[in-house]
Coordinates of C-alpha atoms in Angstrom, one line a residue:
Chain A
X1 CA -77.6 -9.9 132.0
X2 CA -77.4 -12.6 134.5
X3 CA -74.4 -14.9 134.1
X4 CA -74.9 -18.6 133.9
X5 CA -74.8 -20.2 137.2
X6 CA -73.2 -23.5 137.8
X7 CA -74.8 -25.3 140.6
X8 CA -73.4 -28.8 141.1
X9 CA -75.9 -30.1 143.7
X10 CA -79.4 -29.3 144.7
X11 CA -79.7 -26.5 147.1
X12 CA -81.9 -26.4 150.3
X13 CA -82.8 -22.7 149.3
X14 CA -84.7 -24.0 146.4
X15 CA -87.1 -25.9 148.6
X16 CA -87.9 -23.0 151.1
X17 CA -90.8 -20.6 150.4
X18 CA -89.7 -17.1 151.2
X19 CA -93.1 -15.9 151.7
X20 CA -93.9 -18.7 154.3
X21 CA -90.9 -17.6 156.3
X22 CA -92.2 -14.0 156.4
X23 CA -95.6 -15.1 157.3
X24 CA -94.2 -17.1 160.1
X25 CA -92.2 -14.0 161.2
X26 CA -95.3 -11.6 161.4
X27 CA -97.1 -14.3 163.3
X28 CA -94.7 -14.2 166.1
X29 CA -93.4 -11.8 168.7
X30 CA -90.1 -10.1 168.1
X31 CA -88.7 -11.8 171.0
X32 CA -89.8 -15.2 169.6
X33 CA -88.1 -14.4 166.2
X34 CA -84.9 -13.6 168.1
X35 CA -85.2 -16.8 170.2
X36 CA -85.8 -19.0 167.3
X37 CA -82.6 -17.7 165.5
X38 CA -80.8 -18.1 168.8
X39 CA -81.9 -21.7 169.2
X40 CA -80.7 -22.4 165.6
X41 CA -77.0 -21.6 166.5
X42 CA -76.7 -19.7 163.3
X43 CA -73.3 -18.2 162.8
X44 CA -72.2 -15.6 160.1
X45 CA -71.8 -17.2 156.8
X46 CA -69.4 -14.4 155.6
X47 CA -66.6 -16.2 157.2
X48 CA -66.1 -14.6 160.6
X49 CA -68.7 -16.9 162.3
X50 CA -70.3 -14.4 164.7
X51 CA -73.4 -15.6 166.1
X52 CA -76.4 -14.0 164.2
X53 CA -78.7 -14.0 167.1
X54 CA -76.1 -12.0 169.5
X55 CA -75.8 -9.3 166.6
X56 CA -79.5 -9.2 166.3
X57 CA -80.2 -9.1 170.0
X58 CA -77.7 -6.3 170.4
X59 CA -79.2 -4.3 167.7
X60 CA -82.8 -4.9 169.1
X61 CA -81.7 -3.8 172.5
X62 CA -79.9 -0.7 171.3
X63 CA -81.7 2.6 171.6
X64 CA -82.4 4.5 168.3
X65 CA -85.0 6.4 166.6
X66 CA -84.1 4.7 163.4
X67 CA -82.3 1.3 162.8
X68 CA -80.9 -0.3 159.6
X69 CA -80.4 -3.8 158.2
X70 CA -77.6 -4.1 155.8
X71 CA -77.0 -7.2 153.6
X72 CA -73.4 -7.4 152.9
X73 CA -73.2 -8.4 149.2
X74 CA -69.6 -7.2 148.8
X75 CA -68.4 -10.8 147.9
X76 CA -64.9 -10.2 147.3
X77 CA -62.9 -13.1 148.9
X78 CA -60.9 -14.6 146.2
X79 CA -62.5 -17.9 145.1
X80 CA -65.9 -17.1 146.6
X81 CA -69.1 -17.0 144.3
X82 CA -71.8 -18.5 146.2
X83 CA -73.5 -15.0 147.0
X84 CA -73.7 -14.4 143.3
X85 CA -75.5 -17.6 142.9
X86 CA -77.8 -16.9 145.9
X87 CA -78.5 -13.3 144.6
X88 CA -79.3 -14.7 141.0
X89 CA -81.6 -17.5 142.1
X90 CA -82.8 -16.9 145.7
X91 CA -82.9 -13.1 146.1
X92 CA -86.4 -13.4 147.5
X93 CA -85.1 -15.5 150.3
X94 CA -82.4 -12.9 151.0
X95 CA -85.0 -10.2 151.1
X96 CA -87.2 -12.2 153.5
X97 CA -84.1 -12.7 155.7
X98 CA -83.6 -8.9 155.7
X99 CA -87.2 -8.2 156.4
X100 CA -87.2 -10.7 159.3
X101 CA -84.1 -9.0 160.8
X102 CA -85.9 -5.6 160.4
X103 CA -88.9 -7.1 162.4
X104 CA -86.7 -8.5 165.0
X105 CA -84.6 -5.6 165.6
X106 CA -87.1 -2.8 164.8
X107 CA -85.4 -1.4 161.7
X108 CA -87.3 0.5 159.0
X109 CA -84.6 0.8 156.4
X110 CA -82.6 -1.8 154.6
X111 CA -79.7 -1.5 152.2
X112 CA -78.2 -4.2 150.0
X113 CA -74.4 -3.1 149.5
X114 CA -73.7 -4.8 146.2
X115 CA -70.1 -5.2 144.9
X116 CA -69.4 -2.9 141.8
X117 CA -68.2 -6.1 139.9
X118 CA -71.8 -7.5 140.2
X119 CA -73.5 -4.4 138.7
X120 CA -75.1 -6.8 136.1
X121 CA -77.2 -8.4 139.0
X122 CA -78.7 -5.0 140.0
X123 CA -81.7 -4.9 137.5
X124 CA -82.6 -8.3 138.6
X125 CA -82.4 -7.2 142.1
X126 CA -84.4 -4.1 141.5
X127 CA -87.2 -6.3 139.9
X128 CA -87.3 -8.5 142.9
X129 CA -87.7 -5.5 145.2
X130 CA -90.4 -4.0 143.0
X131 CA -92.3 -7.2 143.0
X132 CA -92.2 -7.5 146.7
X133 CA -93.3 -3.9 147.1
X134 CA -96.3 -4.7 144.9
X135 CA -97.1 -7.8 147.0
X136 CA -96.8 -5.9 150.3
X137 CA -93.8 -7.7 151.3
X138 CA -91.8 -4.5 151.5
X139 CA -93.1 -1.0 152.2
X140 CA -95.7 0.3 154.8
X141 CA -97.7 -2.3 156.8
X142 CA -95.8 -5.4 155.6
X143 CA -98.3 -8.3 155.2
X144 CA -100.9 -6.0 156.8
X145 CA -99.2 -5.8 160.2
X146 CA -99.5 -2.4 161.7
X147 CA -96.3 -0.7 162.6
X148 CA -94.2 -2.9 160.4
X149 CA -92.8 -0.7 157.9
X150 CA -89.5 -1.6 156.0
X151 CA -87.9 -1.0 152.6
X152 CA -84.8 -1.9 151.0
X153 CA -82.6 0.0 148.6
X154 CA -79.5 -1.0 146.7
X155 CA -76.2 0.8 147.0
X156 CA -73.1 -0.1 144.8
X157 CA -69.6 -0.7 145.9
X158 CA -66.9 0.6 143.7
X159 CA -64.1 -2.1 143.6
X160 CA -62.7 -2.2 147.1
X161 CA -62.4 -5.6 148.7
X162 CA -61.9 -4.0 152.3
X163 CA -65.5 -2.8 152.0
X164 CA -66.5 -6.4 152.7
X165 CA -65.5 -5.5 156.5
X166 CA -68.5 -4.2 158.1
X167 CA -67.4 -0.8 159.4
X168 CA -65.5 -0.2 156.1
X169 CA -68.7 -0.9 154.4
X170 CA -70.6 1.4 156.5
X171 CA -67.9 4.1 155.8
X172 CA -68.3 3.6 152.2
X173 CA -72.2 4.0 152.4
X174 CA -71.7 7.3 154.3
X175 CA -69.7 8.5 151.4
X176 CA -66.1 8.1 152.8
X177 CA -63.0 6.2 152.0
X178 CA -63.6 2.6 152.9
X179 CA -61.3 2.5 155.9
X180 CA -62.3 0.3 158.7
X181 CA -63.1 1.9 162.0
X182 CA -61.9 1.2 165.5
X183 CA -64.2 -1.2 167.2
X184 CA -66.0 -0.7 169.8
X185 CA -68.3 1.0 169.2
X186 CA -69.8 -1.8 167.1
X187 CA -72.3 -1.3 164.2
X188 CA -75.0 -2.9 166.4
X189 CA -75.2 0.4 168.4
X190 CA -73.2 3.0 166.4
X191 CA -73.6 1.8 162.7
X192 CA -74.8 3.7 159.5
X193 CA -75.3 7.4 160.3
X194 CA -74.4 6.5 163.8
X195 CA -77.6 4.4 164.1
X196 CA -78.0 0.8 165.4
X197 CA -77.2 -1.3 162.3
X198 CA -77.2 -5.1 161.8
X199 CA -74.8 -6.1 158.9
X200 CA -75.1 -9.7 157.9
X201 CA -73.8 -11.6 154.8
X202 CA -76.0 -12.6 152.0
X203 CA -76.0 -16.4 152.8
X204 CA -76.7 -15.6 156.5
X205 CA -79.9 -13.8 155.8
X206 CA -81.0 -16.5 153.4
X207 CA -80.5 -19.1 156.2
X208 CA -82.2 -17.0 158.7
X209 CA -85.3 -16.9 156.5
X210 CA -85.0 -20.8 156.1
X211 CA -84.8 -21.2 159.9
X212 CA -87.8 -19.0 160.4
X213 CA -89.8 -21.0 157.9
X214 CA -88.8 -24.5 159.1
X215 CA -87.7 -24.0 162.7
X216 CA -84.5 -24.1 164.5
X217 CA -84.6 -27.8 165.1
X218 CA -84.7 -28.5 161.3
X219 CA -81.5 -26.4 160.9
X220 CA -79.6 -28.1 163.8
X221 CA -80.1 -31.5 162.1
X222 CA -77.0 -30.8 160.2
X223 CA -73.6 -29.6 161.2
X224 CA -71.7 -30.0 164.4
X225 CA -72.5 -28.7 168.0
X226 CA -70.6 -25.5 167.5
X227 CA -71.2 -25.1 163.8
X228 CA -74.8 -25.9 163.2
X229 CA -76.4 -26.1 159.7
X230 CA -75.5 -26.5 156.0
X231 CA -73.2 -24.3 154.3
X232 CA -72.6 -23.2 150.7
X233 CA -69.2 -23.7 149.2
X234 CA -67.6 -22.1 146.1
X235 CA -65.3 -24.8 144.7
X236 CA -62.6 -23.9 142.1
X237 CA -59.2 -24.9 141.0
X238 CA -57.8 -28.4 140.0
X239 CA -61.2 -30.3 140.5
X240 CA -63.3 -32.1 138.0
X241 CA -66.5 -30.5 138.8
X242 CA -66.0 -26.7 140.1
X243 CA -69.2 -25.0 141.2
X244 CA -71.4 -24.1 144.1
X245 CA -72.0 -26.8 146.6
X246 CA -74.0 -27.4 149.7
X247 CA -72.6 -29.4 152.7
X248 CA -73.0 -29.7 156.3
X249 CA -70.5 -27.9 158.4
X250 CA -68.1 -30.4 159.9
X251 CA -67.5 -32.2 156.7
X252 CA -63.9 -33.4 156.2
X253 CA -61.8 -31.7 153.5
X254 CA -61.2 -35.2 152.1
X255 CA -65.0 -36.0 151.9
X256 CA -65.5 -32.6 150.2
X257 CA -62.8 -33.2 147.7
X258 CA -64.3 -36.6 146.9
X259 CA -67.6 -35.0 146.0
X260 CA -66.0 -32.5 143.7
X261 CA -63.4 -34.8 142.0
X262 CA -60.4 -33.4 143.5
X263 CA -59.0 -36.4 145.3
X264 CA -55.3 -36.2 144.1
X265 CA -55.0 -32.6 145.4
X266 CA -51.8 -31.7 147.1
X267 CA -53.4 -28.8 149.0
X268 CA -56.6 -26.8 149.4
X269 CA -57.0 -23.3 150.3
X270 CA -59.9 -23.0 152.6
X271 CA -61.4 -19.5 153.2
X272 CA -59.9 -17.7 150.3
X273 CA -56.8 -15.5 150.3
X274 CA -57.4 -14.6 153.9
X275 CA -57.8 -18.3 154.8
X276 CA -55.5 -21.3 155.4
X277 CA -53.6 -23.5 153.0
X278 CA -54.2 -27.1 154.3
X279 CA -51.9 -29.9 152.9
X280 CA -53.0 -33.3 151.8
X281 CA -51.7 -34.7 155.1
X282 CA -54.4 -32.8 156.9
X283 CA -57.3 -33.5 154.7
X284 CA -59.0 -35.3 157.6
X285 CA -59.6 -32.1 159.4
X286 CA -63.0 -30.7 159.2
X287 CA -64.6 -27.5 157.8
X288 CA -66.2 -25.8 160.7
X289 CA -65.7 -22.7 162.8
X290 CA -64.0 -24.7 165.5
X291 CA -61.5 -26.3 163.0
X292 CA -60.8 -24.8 159.7
X293 CA -63.3 -21.9 159.3
X294 CA -64.4 -20.6 155.9
X295 CA -66.6 -18.1 154.1
X296 CA -67.1 -20.9 151.5
X297 CA -64.2 -20.5 149.4
X298 CA -62.3 -23.8 148.6
X299 CA -59.5 -23.4 146.0
X300 CA -58.0 -26.9 145.2
X301 CA -54.3 -27.2 144.0
X302 CA -53.3 -30.4 142.1
X303 CA -50.0 -32.2 142.5
X304 CA -48.1 -29.9 140.0
X305 CA -48.9 -26.6 141.4
X306 CA -46.3 -24.2 142.6
X307 CA -47.3 -23.1 146.1
X308 CA -45.1 -20.0 145.9
X309 CA -47.0 -18.9 142.9
X310 CA -50.2 -19.1 145.0
X311 CA -48.6 -17.2 148.0
X312 CA -47.4 -14.5 145.6
X313 CA -50.8 -14.1 144.1
X314 CA -52.5 -13.7 147.3
X315 CA -50.0 -11.2 148.6
X316 CA -50.1 -9.2 145.5
X317 CA -53.9 -9.1 146.3
X318 CA -53.4 -7.8 149.8
X319 CA -50.8 -5.2 148.8
X320 CA -53.3 -3.8 146.4
X321 CA -56.4 -4.2 148.5
X322 CA -54.9 -3.0 151.9
X323 CA -56.5 0.3 152.7
X324 CA -53.3 1.7 153.9
X325 CA -54.6 3.0 157.2
X326 CA -52.5 1.0 159.6
X327 CA -48.8 0.2 159.3
X328 CA -48.8 -3.5 160.0
X329 CA -50.9 -4.2 157.2
X330 CA -49.7 -1.8 154.6
X331 CA -46.1 -2.2 155.1
X332 CA -46.3 -5.8 156.2
X333 CA -48.0 -7.0 153.0
X334 CA -45.2 -5.4 150.9
X335 CA -42.4 -7.0 152.8
X336 CA -44.0 -10.3 152.6
X337 CA -44.4 -10.0 149.0
X338 CA -40.8 -9.0 148.6
X339 CA -40.0 -12.1 150.6
X340 CA -41.9 -14.4 148.3
X341 CA -40.3 -13.0 145.3
X342 CA -36.9 -13.7 146.8
X343 CA -38.1 -17.2 147.6
X344 CA -39.0 -17.7 144.0
X345 CA -35.6 -16.5 142.9
X346 CA -33.9 -18.8 145.4
X347 CA -32.4 -15.9 147.2
X348 CA -34.0 -16.0 150.6
X349 CA -32.0 -17.3 153.6
X350 CA -33.6 -19.3 156.4
X351 CA -32.8 -16.5 158.9
X352 CA -34.7 -14.0 156.6
X353 CA -37.6 -16.5 156.1
X354 CA -37.9 -16.7 159.9
X355 CA -37.9 -12.9 160.2
X356 CA -40.7 -12.7 157.6
X357 CA -42.8 -15.4 159.6
X358 CA -42.3 -13.2 162.7
X359 CA -43.5 -10.2 160.8
X360 CA -46.5 -12.2 159.7
X361 CA -47.3 -13.0 163.3
X362 CA -47.0 -9.4 164.2
X363 CA -49.4 -8.4 161.4
X364 CA -51.9 -11.0 162.8
X365 CA -51.7 -9.4 166.2
X366 CA -51.3 -5.7 165.4
X367 CA -53.4 -5.0 162.2
X368 CA -56.5 -3.0 162.8
X369 CA -59.1 -5.1 160.9
X370 CA -59.5 -8.7 159.6
X371 CA -57.8 -7.9 156.3
X372 CA -54.4 -7.2 157.8
X373 CA -54.8 -9.8 160.4
X374 CA -55.5 -12.5 157.9
X375 CA -53.2 -11.3 155.1
X376 CA -50.2 -13.3 156.2
X377 CA -52.3 -16.6 156.8
X378 CA -51.8 -18.1 153.4
X379 CA -48.1 -17.5 153.4
X380 CA -47.4 -18.8 156.9
X381 CA -49.4 -21.9 156.3
X382 CA -47.5 -22.5 152.9
X383 CA -44.0 -22.1 154.7
X384 CA -45.2 -24.3 157.5
X385 CA -46.4 -27.2 155.2
X386 CA -44.3 -26.9 152.0
X387 CA -40.8 -26.1 153.2
X388 CA -39.3 -28.6 150.7
X389 CA -41.1 -26.8 147.9
X390 CA -39.9 -23.3 148.7
X391 CA -36.5 -23.3 149.9
X392 CA -33.2 -23.4 147.9
X393 CA -34.9 -22.9 144.5
X394 CA -32.8 -22.4 141.5
X395 CA -33.9 -19.3 139.7
X396 CA -36.5 -19.8 137.1
X397 CA -37.7 -17.7 134.2
X398 CA -40.8 -16.4 135.8
Chain B
X1 CA -76.2 30.0 123.8
X2 CA -73.2 27.9 123.6
X3 CA -73.0 25.4 126.5
X4 CA -69.5 24.4 127.5
X5 CA -68.5 21.0 128.8
X6 CA -68.1 22.2 132.3
X7 CA -71.7 23.8 132.3
X8 CA -73.0 20.4 131.2
X9 CA -71.3 18.7 134.0
X10 CA -72.5 21.2 136.6
X11 CA -76.0 20.8 135.4
X12 CA -75.9 17.0 135.4
X13 CA -74.6 17.0 139.1
X14 CA -77.2 19.4 140.2
X15 CA -79.8 17.0 138.8
X16 CA -78.1 14.1 140.4
X17 CA -78.3 15.9 143.9
X18 CA -82.0 16.1 143.3
X19 CA -82.3 12.3 143.0
X20 CA -79.8 11.4 145.7
X21 CA -80.1 14.5 148.1
X22 CA -77.2 16.6 149.3
X23 CA -76.2 14.5 152.3
X24 CA -72.7 13.1 152.3
X25 CA -74.1 9.6 151.9
X26 CA -75.3 10.6 148.6
X27 CA -71.5 11.1 147.5
X28 CA -70.9 7.5 146.3
X29 CA -74.0 7.2 144.1
X30 CA -73.3 10.6 142.5
X31 CA -69.8 9.8 141.8
X32 CA -70.7 6.4 140.3
X33 CA -73.1 8.2 137.9
X34 CA -70.7 10.8 136.8
X35 CA -67.9 8.0 136.4
X36 CA -70.4 6.2 134.2
X37 CA -71.3 9.1 131.9
X38 CA -68.1 10.8 131.5
X39 CA -65.5 8.0 132.1
X40 CA -63.8 10.0 134.7
X41 CA -64.5 12.5 137.5
X42 CA -62.8 15.7 136.6
X43 CA -61.5 18.4 138.8
X44 CA -64.6 20.4 137.8
X45 CA -66.9 17.7 138.7
X46 CA -65.2 17.2 142.0
X47 CA -65.4 20.9 142.9
X48 CA -69.1 21.2 141.9
X49 CA -70.0 17.9 143.9
X50 CA -68.0 19.3 146.8
X51 CA -69.9 22.7 146.7
X52 CA -73.3 21.1 146.5
X53 CA -72.5 18.5 149.3
X54 CA -71.0 21.3 151.4
X55 CA -67.7 19.5 151.8
X56 CA -64.2 20.3 150.9
X57 CA -63.1 19.2 147.4
X58 CA -60.2 17.2 148.8
X59 CA -62.7 15.1 150.7
X60 CA -64.1 14.2 147.2
X61 CA -60.7 13.4 145.8
X62 CA -59.9 11.2 148.8
X63 CA -63.0 9.1 148.0
X64 CA -62.3 9.1 144.1
X65 CA -58.7 8.0 144.8
X66 CA -59.6 5.2 147.2
X67 CA -62.0 3.1 144.9
X68 CA -60.6 1.3 141.9
X69 CA -63.8 1.8 140.0
X70 CA -63.6 5.7 140.4
X71 CA -60.9 7.6 138.3
X72 CA -59.9 11.3 138.1
X73 CA -57.9 10.6 134.9
X74 CA -59.7 9.8 131.6
X75 CA -60.6 6.2 131.1
X76 CA -61.6 4.4 127.8
X77 CA -65.3 4.0 127.0
X78 CA -64.8 0.4 127.4
X79 CA -62.9 -0.8 130.5
X80 CA -61.8 -4.3 130.2
X81 CA -60.9 -5.8 133.6
X82 CA -59.3 -9.3 133.7
X83 CA -59.5 -11.2 136.8
X84 CA -56.0 -11.9 138.2
X85 CA -56.8 -14.2 141.0
X86 CA -55.2 -17.7 141.4
X87 CA -58.3 -19.6 140.2
X88 CA -58.3 -17.7 137.0
X89 CA -54.4 -18.0 136.7
X90 CA -54.9 -21.7 136.8
X91 CA -57.3 -21.6 134.0
X92 CA -55.1 -19.8 131.7
X93 CA -55.3 -16.1 132.5
X94 CA -51.8 -15.3 131.3
X95 CA -52.3 -16.1 127.8
X96 CA -55.7 -14.3 127.6
X97 CA -53.8 -11.3 129.1
X98 CA -51.1 -11.4 126.4
X99 CA -53.8 -11.6 123.6
X100 CA -55.6 -8.6 125.2
X101 CA -52.4 -6.6 125.1
X102 CA -51.6 -7.7 121.6
X103 CA -55.1 -7.1 120.1
X104 CA -55.5 -3.7 121.8
X105 CA -51.8 -2.6 121.5
X106 CA -51.6 -1.3 125.1
X107 CA -50.3 -2.7 128.2
X108 CA -52.3 -3.2 131.4
X109 CA -53.1 0.1 133.1
X110 CA -53.1 1.8 129.7
X111 CA -55.9 3.2 127.6
X112 CA -55.9 3.0 123.7
X113 CA -55.0 6.2 121.7
X114 CA -58.6 6.5 120.4
X115 CA -59.9 6.5 123.9
X116 CA -62.1 3.5 123.3
X117 CA -60.6 0.9 125.6
X118 CA -58.6 0.7 129.0
X119 CA -57.1 -2.5 130.1
X120 CA -56.9 -3.2 133.7
X121 CA -56.6 -6.1 136.3
X122 CA -59.4 -6.9 138.7
X123 CA -59.3 -8.9 141.9
X124 CA -61.7 -11.9 142.0
X125 CA -64.7 -11.4 139.9
X126 CA -66.6 -14.3 141.5
X127 CA -66.5 -16.5 138.4
X128 CA -63.8 -18.8 139.7
X129 CA -65.7 -22.0 138.5
X130 CA -65.8 -20.6 134.8
X131 CA -62.5 -18.9 134.5
X132 CA -60.6 -17.0 133.1
X133 CA -63.2 -14.2 133.6
X134 CA -63.2 -10.6 132.5
X135 CA -65.5 -7.7 132.8
X136 CA -66.2 -5.3 129.9
X137 CA -67.8 -2.3 131.8
X138 CA -70.7 -4.0 133.7
X139 CA -70.9 -7.2 131.4
X140 CA -69.1 -10.4 132.5
X141 CA -67.3 -12.8 130.0
X142 CA -66.4 -16.3 131.4
X143 CA -64.2 -19.2 130.0
X144 CA -62.4 -16.6 127.9
X145 CA -59.8 -18.0 125.6
X146 CA -57.2 -16.2 123.5
X147 CA -59.1 -16.7 120.4
X148 CA -62.2 -15.2 121.9
X149 CA -60.4 -11.9 122.8
X150 CA -60.8 -10.6 119.3
X151 CA -64.7 -11.2 119.2
X152 CA -65.1 -9.4 122.4
X153 CA -63.2 -6.3 121.3
X154 CA -64.9 -6.3 118.0
X155 CA -68.3 -6.5 119.8
X156 CA -67.4 -3.4 121.7
X157 CA -66.5 -1.6 118.5
X158 CA -69.7 -2.5 117.0
X159 CA -71.8 -1.3 119.8
X160 CA -69.9 2.0 120.0
X161 CA -70.4 2.5 116.3
X162 CA -74.1 1.9 116.7
X163 CA -74.2 4.2 119.6
X164 CA -72.6 7.1 117.5
X165 CA -74.9 6.7 114.6
X166 CA -77.9 6.8 116.9
X167 CA -76.7 10.0 118.4
X168 CA -76.1 11.4 114.9
X169 CA -79.7 10.5 113.9
X170 CA -81.0 12.2 117.1
X171 CA -79.4 15.6 116.0

């Protein structure tokens, strides 16, 4: 069963022909494909914003008998659901993007790592893959091109948020606990089965296909100099029209809120639990890799929301999803959660709150992977912007 | 010849290794299939998988205990996972949770005495625009209200009864 999908504005993906993208790819040299993606300035749409062309170039340059392209469909960031929509409606575009990546780096095997919570999407994706094999868009000699062999299989996650981190994802594929690796080495040279591997987000791959169909200049018409192109946003919370939206990067938060019907918000959480909480006074800031970065999650909080409840919810999430491997993240998340509970009961001194913030900064510096480094973000930004809301509270029945 | 449960598990796992191979990277798909069929991954299953993949059983246990969709303890035939993330909270998750507990007669983290239902929390299900959301096994339900909880549970009971009567006819 494929769930109903709320799309609140027309998406560019609907207008791009995945076959055209792939035909354009096989008509080019590998270096030309890499150059086109580099010219577009496409950056990873999963949230980290790493330049896609750099990743592909490194994987292309790496020596290896066998190389892999992995589509990271472990969409788990709280408040994010755009990948679900893309996989439901534009799976061919994602597959075309993977195939293009395979061509560019010289990979023969592709894996879609689909989160366990999206198991209901699997039959649909298997159908898409089977159809593509039937049309010679996957398998040996793709589109009749000699030496261009590539196929995609689907592997399922099993309910671990940390597996969205690319090295944890690879660990999981290899049959291990999903614990992030030390980097370097990076997956582009030592990835799945120690082979060169390009791991890209669902949306990144779909945009790569669009770029190869329509050209880098078309893509750069939108966005800012450092954050080119359009981006999908998953909007939820206190807004009139929640759903998936497409906006150019560089849009101000205020403008985004006008589109979705959330003008009276007191804060917006940009980038999910690991992102930042932006207060209304800063709604003129832009959503872009150089200002407020995001993987697409926008959760809007209306005037009556208790920001401490938000912080508590996110910290409970991190306590549960920390893999437990490194101390700053494992113990730090717990201490921060305890601190939030004290704040809610009104028993936290200013001195202790400062210590908690110091601990949060330590976690940002000392945690091994992005999960622990970003776990304190929400609390730190809420403490910074909503002191009046959180200090000296009288105990409430929670 | 009488076939015991453990013989059956061993045979199933052997067949799974024919599909997925005996490389370590076959571990997750094998565990997921065993979990789906038996609602748990028992000690016997872990030992058998370890033997066939030539790894230590504790390696298998390490993986089972890491992932929230894999369990060594028995779970219900239907695992109901309610999204606990803030977007669903803001759309009335708490009352759905209470009604689930009331209608099933168990608390979160528990399994009903008949072994039919396990009630759990899940982190973001990616249905934030249509919350509160819950999963029943692989199926997703959105915009769940307390009064829909009863229908969802009864739907599970009906499909289980159908499944049992089909099995009886087969025998």
